Amino acid sequence: MSGTDIVLQDVRKVYYKDRLEIPVLEGLDLRVDAGDFVALMGPSGSGKSTLLHLIGGLDRPTSGQVRVGQAELHRMSERQLTAWRSRHVGFIFQMYHLVPVLTAAQNVELPLLLFRMPARQRRQRVQVALDVVGLGDRMDHRPNQLSGGQEQRVAIARAIVTDPDVILADEPTGDLDAATSSEILDLLRLLNSEFGKTIVMVTHDPRAAARSRRTLHLDKGVLDREELHAATPTGAGA
Amino acid sequence: MTVTYVLMQNLRRNPLRSALTCLAFALPMAVFVAALSFVVALRDMAQANEKQLRLAVHHKTSIINLLPEGMRRRIEALDPQRQRLTAVCGMRWFGGRVPGTPNTLTSLAADADTFPAVYAEVGLTPAEIEAWQRDRRAAVVGRGPAEQHGWKVGGRAVLESTVPPYLSLEFTIIRILDDPQRANVFYFRRDYMDEALREAGWDADKVNIFWVKCVSAEALRSLQQDIDALFADTPDETKSEDENAFIANFTQAAGDIPGLMKAMAVVVVFIIALVAGNTMMMSFRERTRELAVFKAIGFQSWRIFGIVLGESLLLAMAGSLLGIVPAALVLALAPARGMNVGPINALEVSPAAVAGSLIIAAAVGAAAGLWPAVQGLRLRTVDALRIPG
């Protein structure tokens, strides 16, 4: 294993509801090489989001191993996982989840509050992150002054501001129109191709999945099939 | 940007709710700080009085029943060598007010010869004592009415009594007192009042109370027994008590005011806690997913706990200051002159009351935010992210 490869071995995840055992992932094996861009697809309840949460250290497997780079997530405590996430993972959510009372720049700065870093350096990193997503001129706008696509761009800037190895996106275009979705996917491709970020994206949209390097189809907690995509030029539409 | 800044910005999330919650803290805290100031003032006065070693001798039935001034000689005769008492001062209530004003001053006619000794803490200078003894119209007044009516030392003041025979007397101000506990007093000579009473055909040479200045706490206790024994089974049977007990009884004649204040304070605190707790819980529920995102991006659980608790504390402290500062300013700029609130003539917000109120506010804020904060501590990110909305 090299760099920040993501490796899952024989991963099982079971939830319990009213003493009822609900298996979500059933002995799943997965490998995502560093620098890959993978889409996860599958019907509701197939385990896509659970898989994303396990890779991001938001949850731990019932059994099996989850490794991201050198980190053995299945062995780490809640506290260790939280600290690890702050340095190695950037999350992008369907509904952006920006803090409405903070400006775009302040929202992007949030993850940096966890680092010992001079204010000036923080501001520089925020500026760079917002420039990358094309919102360098919207730093002082609050979320309610931005469009949905712009909000998602701010959320992406927040995800990359700590320069993480891995970006995990849960339905990043699920709440956007086709044109805006395409712009967001272009941005993710840029982060993957130009900045070398490993990206795992959950989506229901086959057109969005087609913009990744490969799509993994999950069904009933196991990998059903894999689909490789030819490189799609940016701006090709969703 | 700091986490504290984020906390403060969060209060802007729902400005109306934040403002209403602040007000919910502010208004009761203004009342609370005033109530606490009253209790603190009573305590301070009790401590000050204790040092003065004064024994109050009044009629056993009621302070309203007058005692003949001749009793003073009999009390003094109990200790001819002056080994237990320093001096005895008779006092009579005048119930005076400045003509045309509604509030009655604590106006008391005192024995001219012994007032300076029995009220030594008033601190009359030798020149003022000389003026007091020379001029029958001499008056020693508190800062409150002096400022209100523009009285100066050497100037004139007129008081009219609110009780029969409704005397109207003119005085010469010889001293204005700065002591906040005497801000509303008006001391003058009893012989001047007696003369006016005689002219009006009214009962003179009588007092409501004899103040006996003692040399020690032991002397005070023994004189207390001796005086009451001396007048037992006479028409003027007495009840002697130390100054604190006297004031406590006097105050509680209108009800247990300190007890009432404390009970009111407890109710106020309880109501604020309920209001704030409800608000914090609502605020937490609305932001569960947002806090889950905070956790996802690396905020440890204890930080989430701190953020939720900090918000509650911030709201509590902001609301409390919003109530305490204006209350303190109102009372400081215009002490409750003329209110005659029990024995407290000048109610001012004391630093102890402010500190006490802020501590209580912090405790209420912490209590209100504790449960949501614990929920934040326990928050499971993956579960919270699945919550719709």
XYZ file of C-alpha atoms in Angstrom:
627
model
C 0.000 0.000 0.000
C 1.409 3.405 -0.881
C 0.539 7.083 -0.329
C -3.041 7.426 0.769
C -4.446 4.329 -0.823
C -7.786 3.333 0.628
C -8.049 -0.366 1.412
C -11.025 -2.163 2.944
C -10.789 -5.873 3.728
C -13.707 -8.100 4.599
C -15.642 -5.184 6.060
C -18.943 -5.900 7.735
C -21.223 -3.276 9.124
C -24.330 -4.099 11.064
C -26.801 -1.654 12.557
C -29.209 -2.534 15.306
C -32.718 -1.188 15.510
C -34.943 -2.369 18.355
C -32.643 -5.367 18.832
C -33.139 -6.174 15.173
C -29.885 -6.803 13.305
C -29.680 -4.870 10.049
C -26.625 -5.846 7.986
C -25.535 -3.036 5.657
C -22.146 -4.167 4.379
C -21.389 -7.857 4.020
C -17.687 -8.732 3.848
C -16.800 -5.945 1.459
C -13.336 -5.674 -0.114
C -12.312 -2.452 -1.820
C -9.196 -0.723 -2.985
C -8.965 2.889 -4.136
C -5.512 3.969 -5.183
C -4.143 7.342 -4.242
C -5.187 9.902 -6.855
C -8.203 7.890 -8.045
C -11.672 9.367 -8.550
C -14.334 6.799 -7.720
C -18.096 7.080 -7.841
C -20.249 4.852 -5.636
C -23.655 4.026 -6.978
C -26.430 1.741 -5.944
C -30.039 1.682 -4.824
C -31.104 3.161 -1.500
C -29.977 0.994 1.384
C -27.174 -0.593 -0.631
C -24.569 0.772 1.799
C -23.048 3.640 -0.241
C -23.184 6.256 2.501
C -22.120 3.739 5.139
C -19.097 2.898 3.028
C -18.292 6.592 2.661
C -18.596 7.084 6.439
C -16.241 4.169 7.096
C -13.635 5.532 4.670
C -13.971 8.973 6.296
C -13.590 7.643 9.819
C -17.053 8.835 10.790
C -18.000 5.289 11.723
C -16.203 2.035 12.507
C -16.802 -1.368 10.945
C -18.456 -4.120 12.918
C -15.622 -6.324 11.670
C -12.913 -6.150 9.048
C -10.200 -3.631 8.320
C -10.254 -0.084 6.980
C -6.938 1.487 6.064
C -6.397 4.913 4.599
C -2.726 5.518 3.961
C -0.939 4.468 7.101
C -3.979 4.928 9.311
C -5.755 1.798 10.516
C -9.163 3.320 11.107
C -10.704 0.138 12.509
C -8.274 0.313 15.443
C -8.675 4.010 16.226
C -10.737 5.551 19.021
C -13.433 8.159 18.382
C -11.052 10.892 19.518
C -8.247 9.637 17.266
C -10.602 9.371 14.312
C -11.781 12.952 14.801
C -8.199 14.226 14.935
C -7.298 12.152 11.870
C -10.277 13.484 9.894
C -9.268 17.074 10.541
C -5.943 16.489 8.760
C -6.622 13.914 6.093
C -10.240 14.125 4.914
C -12.390 16.798 3.370
C -16.156 16.264 3.334
C -18.657 17.621 0.838
C -22.353 17.157 1.588
C -25.441 17.320 -0.575
C -26.935 20.221 1.392
C -23.603 22.090 1.787
C -24.166 22.672 5.544
C -22.560 26.089 5.691
C -22.947 28.170 8.845
C -25.475 30.815 7.782
C -24.178 33.566 10.077
C -20.601 33.321 8.808
C -19.244 34.709 5.557
C -17.895 32.438 2.822
C -14.340 33.095 4.011
C -15.250 32.378 7.627
C -16.987 29.139 6.668
C -13.887 28.042 4.794
C -11.712 29.061 7.733
C -13.635 26.866 10.200
C -11.503 23.682 9.823
C -8.346 25.776 10.238
C -9.441 26.783 13.760
C -8.309 23.318 14.777
C -4.722 24.048 13.701
C -2.109 26.157 15.401
C -1.643 28.623 12.603
C -1.068 32.390 12.495
C -4.158 34.346 11.421
C -2.344 35.695 8.398
C -1.485 32.216 7.146
C -5.078 31.140 7.735
C -6.339 34.032 5.647
C -3.916 33.155 2.844
C -5.094 29.543 2.764
C -8.726 30.626 2.758
C -8.021 32.985 -0.127
C -6.271 30.230 -2.107
C -9.098 27.732 -1.460
C -11.743 30.214 -2.566
C -9.682 31.150 -5.637
C -9.467 27.467 -6.585
C -13.264 27.155 -6.530
C -13.645 30.455 -8.354
C -15.138 32.451 -5.505
C -12.198 34.640 -4.579
C -14.421 37.670 -5.070
C -17.213 36.380 -2.846
C -15.267 36.106 0.389
C -17.512 38.400 2.394
C -20.806 37.030 1.116
C -22.984 35.087 3.487
C -24.567 31.807 2.342
C -27.949 33.468 1.812
C -26.273 35.842 -0.642
C -24.965 32.947 -2.755
C -26.617 30.595 -5.247
C -26.817 26.849 -4.534
C -23.866 26.171 -6.816
C -21.816 28.892 -5.135
C -22.694 27.490 -1.722
C -21.466 24.077 -2.806
C -18.266 25.677 -4.092
C -17.739 27.272 -0.667
C -18.312 23.840 0.879
C -15.687 22.410 -1.485
C -13.286 25.203 -0.501
C -13.936 24.283 3.139
C -13.158 20.664 2.297
C -9.827 21.457 0.630
C -8.559 24.291 2.816
C -6.654 21.890 5.086
C -5.115 20.254 1.991
C -6.471 16.772 2.789
C -5.384 13.620 0.952
C -8.921 12.369 0.465
C -12.142 14.150 -0.461
C -15.403 12.375 0.276
C -18.504 13.738 -1.421
C -21.990 12.569 -0.515
C -24.355 13.432 -3.391
C -22.527 16.732 -4.072
C -24.795 17.550 -7.016
C -28.000 16.099 -5.610
C -29.521 19.509 -4.916
C -28.315 21.327 -8.017
C -29.581 21.847 -11.561
C -27.812 20.166 -14.474
C -25.620 23.098 -15.492
C -24.480 23.823 -11.947
C -23.918 20.114 -11.312
C -21.619 20.051 -14.290
C -19.591 22.951 -12.911
C -19.242 21.236 -9.561
C -18.158 17.990 -11.224
C -15.631 19.927 -13.289
C -14.265 21.303 -10.074
C -13.979 17.842 -8.513
C -12.189 16.587 -11.612
C -9.839 19.534 -11.376
C -9.067 18.723 -7.740
C -8.409 15.147 -8.787
C -6.362 15.758 -11.905
C -4.501 18.961 -11.014
C -4.163 18.672 -7.255
C -3.955 14.879 -7.011
C -6.765 14.497 -4.527
C -8.253 11.055 -4.062
C -12.010 11.446 -4.432
C -14.795 9.080 -3.471
C -18.236 10.335 -4.445
C -21.626 8.856 -3.678
C -24.208 9.639 -6.309
C -27.504 8.460 -7.731
C -26.885 10.254 -11.006
C -25.237 8.087 -13.721
C -24.150 11.228 -15.595
C -22.332 12.465 -12.535
C -20.770 9.038 -11.992
C -19.609 9.045 -15.604
C -17.384 12.035 -14.814
C -15.323 9.916 -12.413
C -12.542 7.479 -13.450
C -14.584 4.463 -12.409
C -17.921 3.659 -10.841
C -18.423 0.977 -8.220
C -21.938 -0.408 -8.035
C -23.095 -1.627 -4.641
C -26.036 -3.868 -4.039
C -27.183 -5.323 -0.740
C -23.916 -4.510 0.992
C -21.518 -6.005 -1.563
C -19.713 -4.662 -4.601
C -21.778 -5.771 -7.522
C -19.702 -4.539 -10.441
C -17.162 -1.978 -11.537
C -17.367 0.342 -14.510
C -14.390 2.177 -15.962
C -14.892 5.507 -17.680
C -12.965 7.099 -20.429
C -11.543 10.450 -19.493
C -14.257 13.021 -20.020
C -13.095 16.511 -20.811
C -14.117 19.170 -18.308
C -17.208 21.125 -19.222
C -18.693 18.208 -21.126
C -21.986 18.549 -19.353
C -23.596 16.349 -16.755
C -11.668 34.322 13.523
C -11.936 32.387 16.786
C -14.410 29.887 18.200
C -15.676 32.673 20.487
C -16.419 34.757 17.405
C -18.376 31.833 15.951
C -20.318 31.630 19.235
C -21.159 35.309 19.106
C -22.193 35.123 15.476
C -24.461 32.204 16.296
C -26.513 34.522 18.480
C -27.354 36.418 15.277
C -28.769 33.285 13.683
C -32.225 34.061 14.998
C -31.957 37.680 16.168
C -35.517 37.912 17.449
C -35.172 34.781 19.565
C -31.780 35.886 20.875
C -33.152 39.323 21.704
C -36.199 37.880 23.457
C -34.056 35.433 25.414
C -31.703 38.264 26.355
C -34.689 40.260 27.554
C -35.950 37.210 29.428
C -32.649 37.356 31.299
C -32.385 41.137 31.459
C -35.670 42.084 33.065
C -35.647 39.501 35.878
C -31.942 40.110 36.474
C -32.608 43.831 36.914
C -35.153 42.943 39.599
C -32.856 40.287 40.968
C -29.876 42.606 41.331
C -32.041 45.196 43.068
C -33.396 42.540 45.441
C -29.912 41.230 46.103
C -28.668 44.774 46.685
C -31.387 45.226 49.258
C -30.371 42.065 51.087
C -26.665 43.011 50.842
C -27.436 46.507 52.125
C -29.315 45.026 55.077
C -26.373 42.767 55.833
C -23.883 45.645 55.551
C -26.021 47.794 57.777
C -26.329 45.019 60.325
C -22.549 44.641 60.364
C -22.087 48.389 60.744
C -24.708 48.603 63.461
C -23.189 45.769 65.402
C -20.040 47.841 65.835
C -22.009 50.794 67.217
C -23.168 48.943 70.357
C -26.437 50.827 70.545
C -29.378 49.578 72.547
C -32.870 50.607 71.431
C -35.274 51.152 74.318
C -38.909 51.654 73.332
C -42.379 50.990 74.696
C -43.093 47.297 75.073
C -46.425 47.609 73.268
C -45.271 49.544 70.232
C -42.718 52.048 69.126
C -45.639 54.390 68.457
C -46.341 54.617 72.195
C -44.357 57.547 73.521
C -42.138 57.375 76.592
C -41.601 60.319 79.007
C -38.204 61.922 78.529
C -37.590 61.675 82.300
C -36.896 57.966 81.829
C -33.565 58.949 80.367
C -32.299 60.059 83.816
C -33.397 56.758 85.320
C -31.581 54.808 82.594
C -28.432 56.893 83.094
C -28.719 56.314 86.843
C -28.280 52.586 86.275
C -24.631 53.302 85.536
C -23.555 56.464 87.322
C -19.869 55.635 86.922
C -20.287 55.268 83.134
C -18.730 51.830 83.134
C -21.390 50.289 80.892
C -22.945 53.131 78.943
C -21.510 56.198 77.290
C -24.618 58.268 76.689
C -28.391 58.079 76.193
C -30.172 59.914 73.396
C -33.949 60.293 73.192
C -35.461 60.463 69.717
C -38.878 61.362 68.436
C -40.288 60.735 64.974
C -41.242 63.917 63.135
C -42.471 62.427 59.870
C -41.482 65.508 57.933
C -41.449 66.172 54.244
C -40.435 69.102 52.135
C -43.578 71.127 51.389
C -45.017 70.187 48.027
C -43.255 66.820 47.813
C -44.860 63.433 48.421
C -42.050 61.520 50.154
C -41.469 61.548 53.869
C -37.892 61.842 55.083
C -36.494 59.830 57.971
C -36.750 62.957 60.110
C -35.852 62.417 63.749
C -35.642 64.872 66.609
C -32.703 63.941 68.868
C -31.471 65.090 72.265
C -29.109 67.963 71.573
C -26.558 67.151 74.255
C -26.018 63.455 73.569
C -26.688 63.043 69.849
C -23.051 63.621 68.791
C -21.835 60.979 71.262
C -24.496 58.349 70.619
C -24.151 58.811 66.828
C -20.391 59.233 66.894
C -20.066 57.397 63.543
C -21.871 60.304 61.869
C -18.555 62.058 62.453
C -19.563 65.594 63.358
C -16.496 67.822 63.597
C -15.934 69.916 66.762
C -17.108 72.979 64.833
C -20.266 71.159 63.708
C -20.939 69.940 67.260
C -20.543 73.493 68.427
C -22.990 74.659 65.749
C -25.404 71.831 66.651
C -25.400 72.844 70.299
C -25.538 76.570 69.677
C -28.344 76.702 67.115
C -31.696 75.166 68.120
C -32.610 74.911 64.441
C -29.497 72.956 63.500
C -30.062 69.996 61.226
C -27.844 67.180 59.940
C -29.161 65.840 56.631
C -28.454 63.092 54.162
C -27.059 63.602 50.681
C -30.301 62.512 48.976
C -32.691 65.304 49.994
C -29.825 67.803 50.039
C -29.160 67.174 46.342
C -32.824 66.924 45.520
C -33.709 70.266 47.089
C -30.407 72.081 46.595
C -29.648 72.398 50.285
C -26.210 73.681 51.239
C -24.400 73.830 54.573
C -25.434 77.083 56.242
C -28.624 77.230 54.182
C -32.242 76.959 55.238
C -34.650 74.061 54.909
C -38.310 73.723 55.796
C -40.068 70.497 56.750
C -43.745 70.020 57.435
C -44.855 67.090 59.561
C -47.241 64.536 58.076
C -48.658 63.693 61.513
C -50.701 65.847 63.889
C -50.279 68.647 64.775
C -48.702 69.071 61.325
C -45.908 71.352 62.440
C -43.921 73.315 59.927
C -40.365 73.970 61.055
C -37.458 75.843 59.542
C -33.920 74.529 59.967
C -30.327 75.532 59.412
C -28.265 72.877 57.658
C -24.982 72.340 59.510
C -23.824 69.137 57.868
C -24.643 67.029 54.796
C -23.894 63.312 55.278
C -22.292 61.237 52.522
C -23.001 57.875 54.171
C -25.313 56.048 51.705
C -27.095 54.347 54.598
C -28.077 57.770 55.905
C -28.814 59.285 52.528
C -32.417 60.065 53.430
C -32.104 61.116 57.087
C -32.881 64.463 58.651
C -31.652 64.787 62.235
C -32.518 67.863 64.240
C -32.816 68.947 67.880
C -35.674 67.629 69.969
C -35.927 70.739 72.152
C -36.786 72.718 69.001
C -39.568 70.269 68.157
C -40.836 70.234 71.776
C -41.063 74.004 71.799
C -43.195 73.926 68.650
C -45.343 71.113 70.067
C -45.990 73.111 73.261
C -46.938 76.169 71.226
C -49.418 73.996 69.331
C -50.804 72.708 72.646
C -49.517 69.243 71.982
C -47.761 66.653 74.099
C -44.059 67.494 74.390
C -41.155 66.046 76.391
C -41.759 62.569 75.075
C -39.792 60.245 72.835
C -40.375 57.171 70.708
C -37.077 55.627 71.563
C -34.013 55.966 73.730
C -30.739 54.991 72.130
C -28.255 53.817 74.750
C -24.648 53.829 73.594
C -22.852 51.002 75.400
C -19.165 50.388 75.979
C -19.171 46.677 75.105
C -21.376 43.838 73.902
C -21.474 42.467 77.465
C -22.532 45.852 78.814
C -25.237 46.032 76.149
C -26.666 42.654 77.178
C -26.648 43.476 80.897
C -28.195 46.908 80.364
C -30.854 45.365 78.187
C -31.984 43.235 81.116
C -31.559 45.968 83.728
C -33.537 48.595 81.779
C -36.470 46.282 81.059
C -36.445 45.181 84.721
C -36.387 48.804 85.869
C -39.577 49.685 83.988
C -41.362 46.369 84.423
C -44.918 46.659 85.752
C -45.060 50.411 85.061
C -47.296 52.180 82.506
C -44.167 52.678 80.447
C -42.926 49.130 80.356
C -40.040 48.883 77.897
C -38.609 46.492 75.415
C -34.870 46.842 74.873
C -33.086 45.291 71.960
C -29.863 45.760 70.098
C -29.983 47.889 66.962
C -29.994 44.947 64.543
C -32.875 43.208 66.276
C -34.751 46.507 66.445
C -34.278 47.190 62.738
C -35.172 43.614 61.833
C -38.428 43.871 63.800
C -39.098 47.313 62.420
C -38.511 46.122 58.871
C -40.543 42.995 59.247
C -43.470 44.933 60.634
C -44.373 45.347 56.971
C -43.626 41.694 56.248
C -40.411 39.713 56.000
C -38.967 41.893 53.268
C -35.547 40.166 53.037
C -37.294 36.775 53.023
C -39.683 38.043 50.373
C -36.777 39.338 48.319
C -34.978 36.001 48.554
C -38.106 34.070 47.598
C -38.649 36.403 44.671
C -35.045 35.904 43.590
C -35.414 32.124 43.655
C -38.611 32.269 41.571
C -36.948 34.635 39.099
C -33.926 32.360 38.721
C -36.148 29.331 38.213
C -38.180 31.062 35.506
C -35.073 32.234 33.678
C -33.624 28.731 33.799
C -36.775 27.290 32.217
C -36.909 29.938 29.488
C -33.206 29.687 28.685
C -33.220 25.887 28.820
C -36.106 25.748 26.369
C -34.381 28.187 24.016
C -31.071 26.342 24.104
C -32.744 23.018 23.451
C -34.604 24.455 20.452
C -31.425 26.049 19.162
C -29.532 22.768 19.539
C -32.186 20.744 17.719
C -32.229 23.167 14.818
C -28.482 22.878 14.440
C -27.908 19.191 15.062
C -26.767 18.548 11.487
C -24.556 21.607 11.486
C -22.862 20.455 14.689
C -22.484 17.007 13.119
C -20.648 18.683 10.233
C -18.405 20.423 12.768
C -17.594 16.991 14.150
C -17.059 15.566 10.686
C -14.485 18.217 9.826
C -12.549 17.489 12.993
C -14.072 19.276 15.986
C -13.708 16.972 18.992
C -16.794 16.170 21.075
C -15.570 18.322 23.959
C -15.368 21.281 21.600
C -18.981 20.739 20.558
C -19.873 20.539 24.259
C -18.017 23.817 24.787
C -19.660 25.529 21.828
C -23.196 24.675 22.974
C -22.493 25.493 26.623
C -20.581 28.631 25.646
C -23.513 29.897 23.636
C -25.822 29.452 26.575
C -23.390 31.212 28.902
C -22.890 34.023 26.426
C -26.623 34.533 26.108
C -27.043 34.454 29.887
C -24.233 36.904 30.551
C -25.266 39.270 27.752
C -28.866 39.240 28.963
C -27.829 39.704 32.571
C -25.562 42.626 31.814
C -28.384 44.123 29.795
C -30.447 44.053 32.991
C -27.810 44.727 35.620
C -26.022 47.674 34.025
C -29.132 49.837 33.540
C -30.407 48.852 36.998
C -27.051 49.804 38.542
C -26.964 53.061 36.599
C -30.513 54.012 37.513
C -29.913 53.338 41.197
C -26.440 54.910 41.166
C -27.483 58.063 39.374
C -30.697 58.425 41.307
C -30.497 56.449 44.534
C -33.903 55.578 45.799
C -34.175 58.904 47.494
C -37.252 59.423 49.485
C -38.447 55.891 48.913
C -37.991 55.018 52.562
C -37.674 51.333 51.771
C -37.648 49.964 55.297
C -34.411 50.980 56.972
C -32.600 51.380 53.671
C -32.587 54.993 52.748
C -30.454 54.760 49.660
C -30.667 51.590 47.668
C -27.609 51.272 45.463
C -26.463 48.294 43.438
C -23.470 47.044 45.357
C -20.483 45.336 43.698
C -21.310 42.279 45.811
C -24.829 42.201 44.371
C -23.513 42.613 40.812
C -20.959 39.842 41.346
C -23.612 37.649 42.948
C -26.043 38.291 40.092
C -23.438 37.492 37.448
C -22.516 34.271 39.235
C -26.186 33.308 39.407
C -26.641 34.232 35.727
C -23.622 32.106 34.791
C -24.987 29.220 36.823
C -28.405 29.559 35.158
C -26.756 29.807 31.732
C -24.677 26.717 32.458
C -27.704 24.819 33.766
C -29.766 25.824 30.722
C -27.024 24.812 28.305
C -25.889 21.679 30.088
C -28.393 19.217 28.658
C -28.040 20.386 25.033
C -24.257 20.416 25.545
C -24.323 16.826 26.795
C -26.425 15.946 23.747
C -23.714 17.581 21.658
C -21.072 15.551 23.452
C -22.965 12.336 22.680
C -23.864 13.345 19.144
C -23.192 10.531 16.672
C -22.103 12.226 13.508
C -23.425 9.599 11.104
C -26.835 9.557 12.760
C -27.070 13.341 12.851
C -26.101 13.637 9.188
C -28.997 11.367 8.262
C -31.550 13.599 10.013
C -33.717 15.078 7.266
C -33.835 18.800 6.861
